[in-house]
PDB file of C-alpha atoms in Angstrom:
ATOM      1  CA  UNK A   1      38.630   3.193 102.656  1.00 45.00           C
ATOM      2  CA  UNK A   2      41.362   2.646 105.017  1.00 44.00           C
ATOM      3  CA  UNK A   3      42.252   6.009 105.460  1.00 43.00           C
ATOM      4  CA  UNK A   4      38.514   6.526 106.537  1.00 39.00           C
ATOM      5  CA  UNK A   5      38.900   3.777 109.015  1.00 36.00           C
ATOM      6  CA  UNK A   6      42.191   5.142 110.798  1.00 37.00           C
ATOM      7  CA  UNK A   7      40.658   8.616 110.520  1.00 42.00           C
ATOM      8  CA  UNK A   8      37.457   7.430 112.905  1.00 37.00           C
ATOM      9  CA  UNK A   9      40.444   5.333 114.950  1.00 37.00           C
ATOM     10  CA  UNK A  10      42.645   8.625 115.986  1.00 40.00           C
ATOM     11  CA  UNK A  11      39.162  10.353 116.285  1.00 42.00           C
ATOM     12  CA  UNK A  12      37.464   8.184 119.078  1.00 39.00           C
ATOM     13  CA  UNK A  13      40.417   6.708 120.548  1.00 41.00           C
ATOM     14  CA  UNK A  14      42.357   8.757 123.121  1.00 44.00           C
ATOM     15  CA  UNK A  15      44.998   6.590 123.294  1.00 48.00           C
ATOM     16  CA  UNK A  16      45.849   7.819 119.392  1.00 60.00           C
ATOM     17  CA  UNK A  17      47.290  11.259 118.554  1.00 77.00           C
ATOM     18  CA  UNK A  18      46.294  12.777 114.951  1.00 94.00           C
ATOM     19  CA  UNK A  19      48.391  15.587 113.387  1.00 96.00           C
ATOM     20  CA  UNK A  20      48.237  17.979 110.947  1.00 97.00           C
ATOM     21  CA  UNK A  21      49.803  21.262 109.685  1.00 97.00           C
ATOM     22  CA  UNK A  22      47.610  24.941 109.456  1.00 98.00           C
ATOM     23  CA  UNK A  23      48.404  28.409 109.211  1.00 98.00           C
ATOM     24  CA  UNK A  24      47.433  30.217 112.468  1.00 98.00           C
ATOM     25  CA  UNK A  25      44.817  33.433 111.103  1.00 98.00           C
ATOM     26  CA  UNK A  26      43.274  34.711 114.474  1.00 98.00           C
ATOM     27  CA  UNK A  27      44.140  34.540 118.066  1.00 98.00           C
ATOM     28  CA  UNK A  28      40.811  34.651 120.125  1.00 97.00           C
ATOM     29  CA  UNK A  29      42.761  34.626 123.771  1.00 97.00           C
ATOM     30  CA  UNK A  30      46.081  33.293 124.906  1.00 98.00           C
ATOM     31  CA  UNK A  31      44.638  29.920 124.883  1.00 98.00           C
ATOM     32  CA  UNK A  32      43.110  29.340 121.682  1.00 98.00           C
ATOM     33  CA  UNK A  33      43.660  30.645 118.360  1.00 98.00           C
ATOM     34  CA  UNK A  34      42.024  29.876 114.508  1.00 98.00           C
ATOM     35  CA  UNK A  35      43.917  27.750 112.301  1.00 98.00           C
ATOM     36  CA  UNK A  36      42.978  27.349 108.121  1.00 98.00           C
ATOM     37  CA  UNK A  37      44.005  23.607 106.933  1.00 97.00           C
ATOM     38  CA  UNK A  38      45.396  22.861 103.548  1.00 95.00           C
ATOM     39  CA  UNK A  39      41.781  21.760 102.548  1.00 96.00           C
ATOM     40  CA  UNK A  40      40.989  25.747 103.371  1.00 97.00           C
ATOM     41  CA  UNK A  41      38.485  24.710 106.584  1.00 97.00           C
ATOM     42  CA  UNK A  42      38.964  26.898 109.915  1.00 98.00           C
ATOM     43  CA  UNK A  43      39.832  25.216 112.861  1.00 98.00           C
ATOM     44  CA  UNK A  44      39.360  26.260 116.412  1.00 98.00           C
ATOM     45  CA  UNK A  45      42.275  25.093 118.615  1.00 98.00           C
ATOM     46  CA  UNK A  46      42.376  25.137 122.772  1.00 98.00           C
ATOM     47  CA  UNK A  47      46.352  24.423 123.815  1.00 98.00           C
ATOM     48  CA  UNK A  48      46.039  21.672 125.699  1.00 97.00           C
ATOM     49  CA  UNK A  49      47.455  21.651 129.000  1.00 97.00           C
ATOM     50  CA  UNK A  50      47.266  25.476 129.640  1.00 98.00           C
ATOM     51  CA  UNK A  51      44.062  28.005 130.909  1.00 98.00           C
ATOM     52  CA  UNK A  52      45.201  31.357 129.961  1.00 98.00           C
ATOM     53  CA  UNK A  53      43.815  34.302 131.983  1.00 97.00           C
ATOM     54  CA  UNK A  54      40.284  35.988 130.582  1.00 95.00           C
ATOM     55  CA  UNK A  55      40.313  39.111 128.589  1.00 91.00           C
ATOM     56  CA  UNK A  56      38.434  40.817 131.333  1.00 92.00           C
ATOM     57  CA  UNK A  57      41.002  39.311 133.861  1.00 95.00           C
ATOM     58  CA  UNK A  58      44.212  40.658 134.957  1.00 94.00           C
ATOM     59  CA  UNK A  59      46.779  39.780 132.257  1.00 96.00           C
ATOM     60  CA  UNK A  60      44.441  38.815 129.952  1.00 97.00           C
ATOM     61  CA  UNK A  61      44.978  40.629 127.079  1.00 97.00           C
ATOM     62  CA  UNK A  62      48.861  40.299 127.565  1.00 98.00           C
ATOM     63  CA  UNK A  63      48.264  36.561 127.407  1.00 98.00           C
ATOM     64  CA  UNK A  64      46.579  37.209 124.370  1.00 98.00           C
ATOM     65  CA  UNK A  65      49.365  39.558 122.969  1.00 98.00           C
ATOM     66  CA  UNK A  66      52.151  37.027 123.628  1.00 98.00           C
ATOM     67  CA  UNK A  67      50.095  34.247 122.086  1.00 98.00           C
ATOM     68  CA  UNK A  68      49.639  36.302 119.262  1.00 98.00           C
ATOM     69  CA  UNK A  69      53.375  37.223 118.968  1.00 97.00           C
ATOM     70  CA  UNK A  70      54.057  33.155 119.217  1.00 97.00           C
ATOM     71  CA  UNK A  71      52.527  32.053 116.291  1.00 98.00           C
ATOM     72  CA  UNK A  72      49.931  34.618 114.729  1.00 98.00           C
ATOM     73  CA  UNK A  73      50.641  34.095 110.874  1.00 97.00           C
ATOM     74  CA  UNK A  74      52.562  31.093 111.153  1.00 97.00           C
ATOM     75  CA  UNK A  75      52.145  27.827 110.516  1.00 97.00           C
ATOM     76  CA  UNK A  76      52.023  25.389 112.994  1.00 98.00           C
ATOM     77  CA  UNK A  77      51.624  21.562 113.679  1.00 98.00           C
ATOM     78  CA  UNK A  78      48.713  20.800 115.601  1.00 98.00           C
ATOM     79  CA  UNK A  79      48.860  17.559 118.029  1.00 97.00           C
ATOM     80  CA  UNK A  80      45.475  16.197 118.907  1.00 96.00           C
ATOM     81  CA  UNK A  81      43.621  13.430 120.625  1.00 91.00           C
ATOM     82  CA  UNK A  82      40.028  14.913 121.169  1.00 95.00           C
ATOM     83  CA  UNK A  83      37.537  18.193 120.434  1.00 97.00           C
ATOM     84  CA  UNK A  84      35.396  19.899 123.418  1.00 96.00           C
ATOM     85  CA  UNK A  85      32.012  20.515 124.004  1.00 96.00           C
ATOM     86  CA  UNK A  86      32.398  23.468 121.495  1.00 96.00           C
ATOM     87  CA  UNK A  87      34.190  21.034 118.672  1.00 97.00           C
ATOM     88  CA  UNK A  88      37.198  23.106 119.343  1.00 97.00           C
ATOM     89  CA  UNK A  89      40.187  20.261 118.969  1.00 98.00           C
ATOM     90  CA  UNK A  90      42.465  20.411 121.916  1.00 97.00           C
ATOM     91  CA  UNK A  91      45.440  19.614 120.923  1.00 97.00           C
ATOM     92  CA  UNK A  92      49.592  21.085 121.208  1.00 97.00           C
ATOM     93  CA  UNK A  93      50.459  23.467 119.117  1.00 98.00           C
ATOM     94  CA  UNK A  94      53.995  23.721 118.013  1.00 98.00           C
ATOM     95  CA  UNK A  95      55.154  26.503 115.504  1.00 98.00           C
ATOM     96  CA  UNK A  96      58.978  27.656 114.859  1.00 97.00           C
ATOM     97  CA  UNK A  97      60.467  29.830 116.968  1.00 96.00           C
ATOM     98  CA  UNK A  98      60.780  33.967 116.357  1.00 92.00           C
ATOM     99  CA  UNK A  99      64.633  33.558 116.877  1.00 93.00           C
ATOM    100  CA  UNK A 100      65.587  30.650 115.261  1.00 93.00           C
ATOM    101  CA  UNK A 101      64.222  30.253 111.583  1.00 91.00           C
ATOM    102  CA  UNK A 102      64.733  27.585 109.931  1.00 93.00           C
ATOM    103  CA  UNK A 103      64.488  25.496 112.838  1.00 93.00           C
ATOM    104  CA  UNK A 104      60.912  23.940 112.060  1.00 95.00           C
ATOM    105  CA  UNK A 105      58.392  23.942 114.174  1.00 97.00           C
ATOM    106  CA  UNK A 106      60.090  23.110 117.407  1.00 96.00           C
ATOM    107  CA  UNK A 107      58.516  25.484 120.241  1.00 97.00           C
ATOM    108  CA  UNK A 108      54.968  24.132 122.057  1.00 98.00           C
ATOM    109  CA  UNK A 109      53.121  27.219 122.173  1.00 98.00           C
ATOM    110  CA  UNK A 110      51.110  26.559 125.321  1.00 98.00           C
ATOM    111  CA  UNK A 111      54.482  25.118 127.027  1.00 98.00           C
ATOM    112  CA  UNK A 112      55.652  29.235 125.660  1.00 98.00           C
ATOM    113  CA  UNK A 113      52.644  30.513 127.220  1.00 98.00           C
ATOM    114  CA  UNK A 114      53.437  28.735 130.661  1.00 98.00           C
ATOM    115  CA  UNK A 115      57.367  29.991 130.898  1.00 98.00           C
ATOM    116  CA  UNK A 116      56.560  33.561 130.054  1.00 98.00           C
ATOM    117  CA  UNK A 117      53.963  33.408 133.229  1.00 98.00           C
ATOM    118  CA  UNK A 118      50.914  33.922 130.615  1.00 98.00           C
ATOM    119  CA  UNK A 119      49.182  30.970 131.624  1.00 98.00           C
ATOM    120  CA  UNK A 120      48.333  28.298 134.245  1.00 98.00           C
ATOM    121  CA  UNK A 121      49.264  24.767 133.609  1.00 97.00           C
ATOM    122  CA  UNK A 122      45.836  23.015 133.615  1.00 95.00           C
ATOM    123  CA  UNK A 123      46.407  20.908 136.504  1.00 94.00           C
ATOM    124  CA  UNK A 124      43.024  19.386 135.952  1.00 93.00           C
ATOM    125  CA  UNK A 125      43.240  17.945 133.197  1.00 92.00           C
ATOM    126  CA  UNK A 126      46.651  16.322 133.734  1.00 94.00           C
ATOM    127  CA  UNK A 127      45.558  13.107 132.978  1.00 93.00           C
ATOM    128  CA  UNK A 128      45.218  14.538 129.070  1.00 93.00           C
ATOM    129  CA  UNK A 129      48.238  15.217 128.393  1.00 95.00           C
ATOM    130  CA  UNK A 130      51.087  13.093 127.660  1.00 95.00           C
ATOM    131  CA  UNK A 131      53.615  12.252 130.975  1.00 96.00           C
ATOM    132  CA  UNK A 132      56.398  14.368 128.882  1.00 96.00           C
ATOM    133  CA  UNK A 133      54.581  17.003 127.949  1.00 96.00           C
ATOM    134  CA  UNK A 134      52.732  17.369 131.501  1.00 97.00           C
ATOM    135  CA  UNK A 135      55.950  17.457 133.373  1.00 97.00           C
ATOM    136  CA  UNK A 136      57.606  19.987 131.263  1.00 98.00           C
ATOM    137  CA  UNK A 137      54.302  22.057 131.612  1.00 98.00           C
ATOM    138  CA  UNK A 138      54.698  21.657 135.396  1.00 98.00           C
ATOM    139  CA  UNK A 139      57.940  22.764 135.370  1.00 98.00           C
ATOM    140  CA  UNK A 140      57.765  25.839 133.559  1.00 98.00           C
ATOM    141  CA  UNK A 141      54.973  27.207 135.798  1.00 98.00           C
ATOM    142  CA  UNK A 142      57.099  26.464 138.760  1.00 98.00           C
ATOM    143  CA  UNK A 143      59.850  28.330 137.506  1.00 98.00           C
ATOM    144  CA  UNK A 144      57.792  30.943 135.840  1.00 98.00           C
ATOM    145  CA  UNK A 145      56.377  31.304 139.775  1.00 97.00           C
ATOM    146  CA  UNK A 146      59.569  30.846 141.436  1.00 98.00           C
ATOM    147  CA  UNK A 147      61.356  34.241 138.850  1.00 98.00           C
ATOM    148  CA  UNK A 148      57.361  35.942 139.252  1.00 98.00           C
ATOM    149  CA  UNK A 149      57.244  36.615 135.508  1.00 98.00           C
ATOM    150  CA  UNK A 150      54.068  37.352 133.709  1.00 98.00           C
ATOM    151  CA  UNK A 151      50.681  36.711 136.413  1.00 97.00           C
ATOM    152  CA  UNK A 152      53.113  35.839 138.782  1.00 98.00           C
ATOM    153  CA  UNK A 153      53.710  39.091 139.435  1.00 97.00           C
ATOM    154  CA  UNK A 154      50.217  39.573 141.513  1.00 94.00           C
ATOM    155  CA  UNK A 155      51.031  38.548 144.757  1.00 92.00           C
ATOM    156  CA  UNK A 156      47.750  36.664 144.676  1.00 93.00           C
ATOM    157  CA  UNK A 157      46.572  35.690 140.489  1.00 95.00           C
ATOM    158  CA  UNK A 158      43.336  34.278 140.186  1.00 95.00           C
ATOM    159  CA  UNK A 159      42.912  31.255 138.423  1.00 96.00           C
ATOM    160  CA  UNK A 160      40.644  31.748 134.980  1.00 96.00           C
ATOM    161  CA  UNK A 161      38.345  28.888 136.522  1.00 94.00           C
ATOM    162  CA  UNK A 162      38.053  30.624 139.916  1.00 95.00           C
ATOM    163  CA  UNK A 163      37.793  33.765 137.355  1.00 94.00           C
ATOM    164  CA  UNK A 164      34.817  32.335 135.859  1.00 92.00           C
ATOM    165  CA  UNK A 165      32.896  31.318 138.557  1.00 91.00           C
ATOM    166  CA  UNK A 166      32.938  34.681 139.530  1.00 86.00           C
ATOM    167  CA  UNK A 167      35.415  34.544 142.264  1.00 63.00           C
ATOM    168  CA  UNK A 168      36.893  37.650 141.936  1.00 54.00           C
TER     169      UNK A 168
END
């Protein structure tokens, strides 16, 4: 019974993180991938933090490529607070690094994604993440901008919101 209660606490309080540990089995864009729990159930996953360019867009399917290359097959600790409007869980995923095994699972994928220029930092929904993790995700888009890896590249990258709206 109590783990029933403090499951419905870290699911409808924000201010609680959940965790657990999957094995990543499909990559749908380089900003959300497919996880399969220890209880065998699929789980959609949006990095938090990051808005990775379209498929259709400019970079997208490199985005998609290096997320794949990240943690496609791995497994991966998944840090959560909330699910979208899709029941995707938003949440941090962190899976051991390509060059260091044995290391655990000590590189943020969408923080990754952001220093190889293969994402955006999600500006708007700031308030989301927590203060560390938001400042290192500002910081590697600044410097992923400043050495024009990745999008950066295009003197003028469009922003997958702007992208979706249509403003191409």
């Amino acid at each position: 019974m109590q783990r029933i209660i403090l499951a419905l606490l870290l699911l409808s309080s924000p201010a609680l993180a959940a965790q657990f540990e999957c094995r990543v089995i499909g990559i749908a864009d380089g900003d959300t991938l497919t996880c399969l729990t220890a209880d065998r159930k699929q789980e959609r996953i949006r990095l938090r933090g990051i808005d990775a360019p379209e498929r259709k867009q400019p970079f997208g399917e490199r985005s998609r490529q290096n997320l794949s290359d990240l943690a496609y097959g791995k497994t991966a600790t998944i840090h959560w607070t909330k699910r979208d409007r899709w029941k995707r869980i938003i949440g941090a995923v962190w899976v051991e690094p390509a060059d260091c095994p044995g290391c655990g699972h000590t590189l943020d994928a969408g923080r990754a994604q952001l220093a190889s220029g293969m994402a955006w930092w999600y500006e708007h929904y700031a308030k989301e993440q927590p203060p560390e993790e938001r400042h290192a995700y500002e910081f590697e888009q600044t410097e992923a901008r400043a050495r024009s890896v990745g999008l950066w590249r295009d003197p003028q990258p469009i922003p997958p919101w702007d992208w979706r709206r249509g403003k191409r």
